[in-house]
Amino acid sequence: MKEWFKKYLGWLGFGTLMACTLLFALDKFLLKNTFPINEELLMVGFLIMGAASTIQDIINDKYFTKYSDKVKNGIIVFIATSTIGISYFFNFIKNHLIL
């Protein structure tokens, strides 16, 4: 599984970004804004792409080369959980705040 992530995690993130962009364009131009979290979906796609690309680079030893695998795994968990947290903020909390 780690070998698959080394090769294809960046492509998975890019595919997620393209899928979110396609949904954004479909909703914006064809369905005329029927989806309530349209702009947030585009931002979440970008966040997932950035996180996937960064995790792939950490696994391929481009970043944090002198650290142990335990430290790298901690950084990967931090990136994944912060991406989930920020995505939650964009999708749910932002829609309920009155600014």
PDB file of C-alpha atoms in Angstrom:
ATOM      1  CA  MET A   1       0.000   0.000   0.000  1.00  0.00           C
ATOM      2  CA  LYS A   2       2.869   2.341   0.767  1.00  0.00           C
ATOM      3  CA  GLU A   3       4.246   1.799  -2.745  1.00  0.00           C
ATOM      4  CA  TRP A   4       0.872   2.727  -4.212  1.00  0.00           C
ATOM      5  CA  PHE A   5       0.842   5.931  -2.160  1.00  0.00           C
ATOM      6  CA  LYS A   6       4.386   6.712  -3.308  1.00  0.00           C
ATOM      7  CA  LYS A   7       3.288   6.580  -6.936  1.00  0.00           C
ATOM      8  CA  TYR A   8      -0.333   7.677  -7.085  1.00  0.00           C
ATOM      9  CA  LEU A   9      -1.278   9.838  -4.101  1.00  0.00           C
ATOM     10  CA  GLY A  10      -0.532  13.048  -6.004  1.00  0.00           C
ATOM     11  CA  TRP A  11      -2.747  11.869  -8.865  1.00  0.00           C
ATOM     12  CA  LEU A  12      -5.507  11.066  -6.393  1.00  0.00           C
ATOM     13  CA  GLY A  13      -5.310  14.610  -5.018  1.00  0.00           C
ATOM     14  CA  PHE A  14      -5.294  16.069  -8.520  1.00  0.00           C
ATOM     15  CA  GLY A  15      -8.326  13.955  -9.448  1.00  0.00           C
ATOM     16  CA  THR A  16     -10.125  15.219  -6.348  1.00  0.00           C
ATOM     17  CA  LEU A  17      -9.376  18.808  -7.330  1.00  0.00           C
ATOM     18  CA  MET A  18     -10.628  18.207 -10.872  1.00  0.00           C
ATOM     19  CA  ALA A  19     -13.803  16.521  -9.589  1.00  0.00           C
ATOM     20  CA  CYS A  20     -14.528  19.423  -7.234  1.00  0.00           C
ATOM     21  CA  THR A  21     -13.810  21.930 -10.009  1.00  0.00           C
ATOM     22  CA  LEU A  22     -16.124  20.060 -12.357  1.00  0.00           C
ATOM     23  CA  LEU A  23     -18.905  20.028  -9.745  1.00  0.00           C
ATOM     24  CA  PHE A  24     -18.332  23.745  -9.108  1.00  0.00           C
ATOM     25  CA  ALA A  25     -18.530  24.609 -12.822  1.00  0.00           C
ATOM     26  CA  LEU A  26     -21.542  22.361 -13.358  1.00  0.00           C
ATOM     27  CA  ASP A  27     -23.418  23.965 -10.495  1.00  0.00           C
ATOM     28  CA  LYS A  28     -22.350  27.516 -11.265  1.00  0.00           C
ATOM     29  CA  PHE A  29     -23.031  27.594 -14.984  1.00  0.00           C
ATOM     30  CA  LEU A  30     -25.584  24.870 -15.718  1.00  0.00           C
ATOM     31  CA  LEU A  31     -27.621  24.442 -12.541  1.00  0.00           C
ATOM     32  CA  LYS A  32     -27.415  28.138 -11.545  1.00  0.00           C
ATOM     33  CA  ASN A  33     -26.222  27.814  -7.947  1.00  0.00           C
ATOM     34  CA  THR A  34     -28.475  25.138  -6.483  1.00  0.00           C
ATOM     35  CA  PHE A  35     -25.761  23.573  -4.308  1.00  0.00           C
ATOM     36  CA  PRO A  36     -25.406  25.564  -1.028  1.00  0.00           C
ATOM     37  CA  ILE A  37     -21.658  24.984  -0.409  1.00  0.00           C
ATOM     38  CA  ASN A  38     -20.397  25.528  -3.933  1.00  0.00           C
ATOM     39  CA  GLU A  39     -17.379  27.776  -3.287  1.00  0.00           C
ATOM     40  CA  GLU A  40     -16.394  25.837  -0.192  1.00  0.00           C
ATOM     41  CA  LEU A  41     -16.344  22.614  -2.209  1.00  0.00           C
ATOM     42  CA  LEU A  42     -13.778  24.128  -4.580  1.00  0.00           C
ATOM     43  CA  MET A  43     -11.584  25.202  -1.669  1.00  0.00           C
ATOM     44  CA  VAL A  44     -11.832  21.763  -0.048  1.00  0.00           C
ATOM     45  CA  GLY A  45     -10.711  20.163  -3.327  1.00  0.00           C
ATOM     46  CA  PHE A  46      -7.675  22.434  -3.337  1.00  0.00           C
ATOM     47  CA  LEU A  47      -6.880  21.571   0.287  1.00  0.00           C
ATOM     48  CA  ILE A  48      -7.111  17.842  -0.386  1.00  0.00           C
ATOM     49  CA  MET A  49      -4.861  18.167  -3.431  1.00  0.00           C
ATOM     50  CA  GLY A  50      -2.252  20.092  -1.450  1.00  0.00           C
ATOM     51  CA  ALA A  51      -2.351  17.660   1.455  1.00  0.00           C
ATOM     52  CA  ALA A  52      -2.101  14.614  -0.821  1.00  0.00           C
ATOM     53  CA  SER A  53       0.823  16.104  -2.721  1.00  0.00           C
ATOM     54  CA  THR A  54       2.647  17.035   0.486  1.00  0.00           C
ATOM     55  CA  ILE A  55       2.088  13.580   2.000  1.00  0.00           C
ATOM     56  CA  GLN A  56       3.350  11.951  -1.195  1.00  0.00           C
ATOM     57  CA  ASP A  57       6.500  14.079  -1.089  1.00  0.00           C
ATOM     58  CA  ILE A  58       7.081  13.147   2.564  1.00  0.00           C
ATOM     59  CA  ILE A  59       6.688   9.447   1.748  1.00  0.00           C
ATOM     60  CA  ASN A  60       9.089   9.796  -1.221  1.00  0.00           C
ATOM     61  CA  ASP A  61      11.708  11.409   1.078  1.00  0.00           C
ATOM     62  CA  LYS A  62      11.697  14.833  -0.562  1.00  0.00           C
ATOM     63  CA  TYR A  63      10.884  16.532   2.769  1.00  0.00           C
ATOM     64  CA  PHE A  64      12.095  15.684   6.265  1.00  0.00           C
ATOM     65  CA  THR A  65      14.831  13.350   5.034  1.00  0.00           C
ATOM     66  CA  LYS A  66      16.831  13.364   8.258  1.00  0.00           C
ATOM     67  CA  TYR A  67      13.875  12.512  10.510  1.00  0.00           C
ATOM     68  CA  SER A  68      12.790   9.033  11.547  1.00  0.00           C
ATOM     69  CA  ASP A  69       9.705   7.269  10.211  1.00  0.00           C
ATOM     70  CA  LYS A  70       7.939   7.871  13.520  1.00  0.00           C
ATOM     71  CA  VAL A  71       8.310  11.640  13.143  1.00  0.00           C
ATOM     72  CA  LYS A  72       7.273  11.495   9.485  1.00  0.00           C
ATOM     73  CA  ASN A  73       4.172   9.487  10.392  1.00  0.00           C
ATOM     74  CA  GLY A  74       3.292  12.094  13.019  1.00  0.00           C
ATOM     75  CA  ILE A  75       3.626  14.871  10.456  1.00  0.00           C
ATOM     76  CA  ILE A  76       1.457  12.926   7.997  1.00  0.00           C
ATOM     77  CA  VAL A  77      -1.229  12.423  10.665  1.00  0.00           C
ATOM     78  CA  PHE A  78      -1.086  16.135  11.515  1.00  0.00           C
ATOM     79  CA  ILE A  79      -1.506  17.099   7.844  1.00  0.00           C
ATOM     80  CA  ALA A  80      -4.437  14.707   7.412  1.00  0.00           C
ATOM     81  CA  THR A  81      -6.242  15.820  10.572  1.00  0.00           C
ATOM     82  CA  SER A  82      -5.704  19.515   9.907  1.00  0.00           C
ATOM     83  CA  THR A  83      -7.037  19.070   6.359  1.00  0.00           C
ATOM     84  CA  ILE A  84     -10.139  17.357   7.734  1.00  0.00           C
ATOM     85  CA  GLY A  85     -10.570  20.104  10.349  1.00  0.00           C
ATOM     86  CA  ILE A  86     -10.220  22.940   7.865  1.00  0.00           C
ATOM     87  CA  SER A  87     -12.588  21.171   5.467  1.00  0.00           C
ATOM     88  CA  TYR A  88     -15.119  20.872   8.291  1.00  0.00           C
ATOM     89  CA  PHE A  89     -14.734  24.582   9.000  1.00  0.00           C
ATOM     90  CA  PHE A  90     -15.284  25.530   5.368  1.00  0.00           C
ATOM     91  CA  ASN A  91     -18.268  23.236   4.875  1.00  0.00           C
ATOM     92  CA  PHE A  92     -20.277  23.505   8.062  1.00  0.00           C
ATOM     93  CA  ILE A  93     -19.204  26.202  10.483  1.00  0.00           C
ATOM     94  CA  LYS A  94     -18.815  28.936   7.872  1.00  0.00           C
ATOM     95  CA  ASN A  95     -22.399  28.420   6.645  1.00  0.00           C
ATOM     96  CA  HIS A  96     -23.804  28.847  10.157  1.00  0.00           C
ATOM     97  CA  LEU A  97     -21.845  31.928  11.191  1.00  0.00           C
ATOM     98  CA  ILE A  98     -23.535  35.282  10.808  1.00  0.00           C
ATOM     99  CA  LEU A  99     -20.937  37.799   9.757  1.00  0.00           C
TER     100      LEU A  99
END
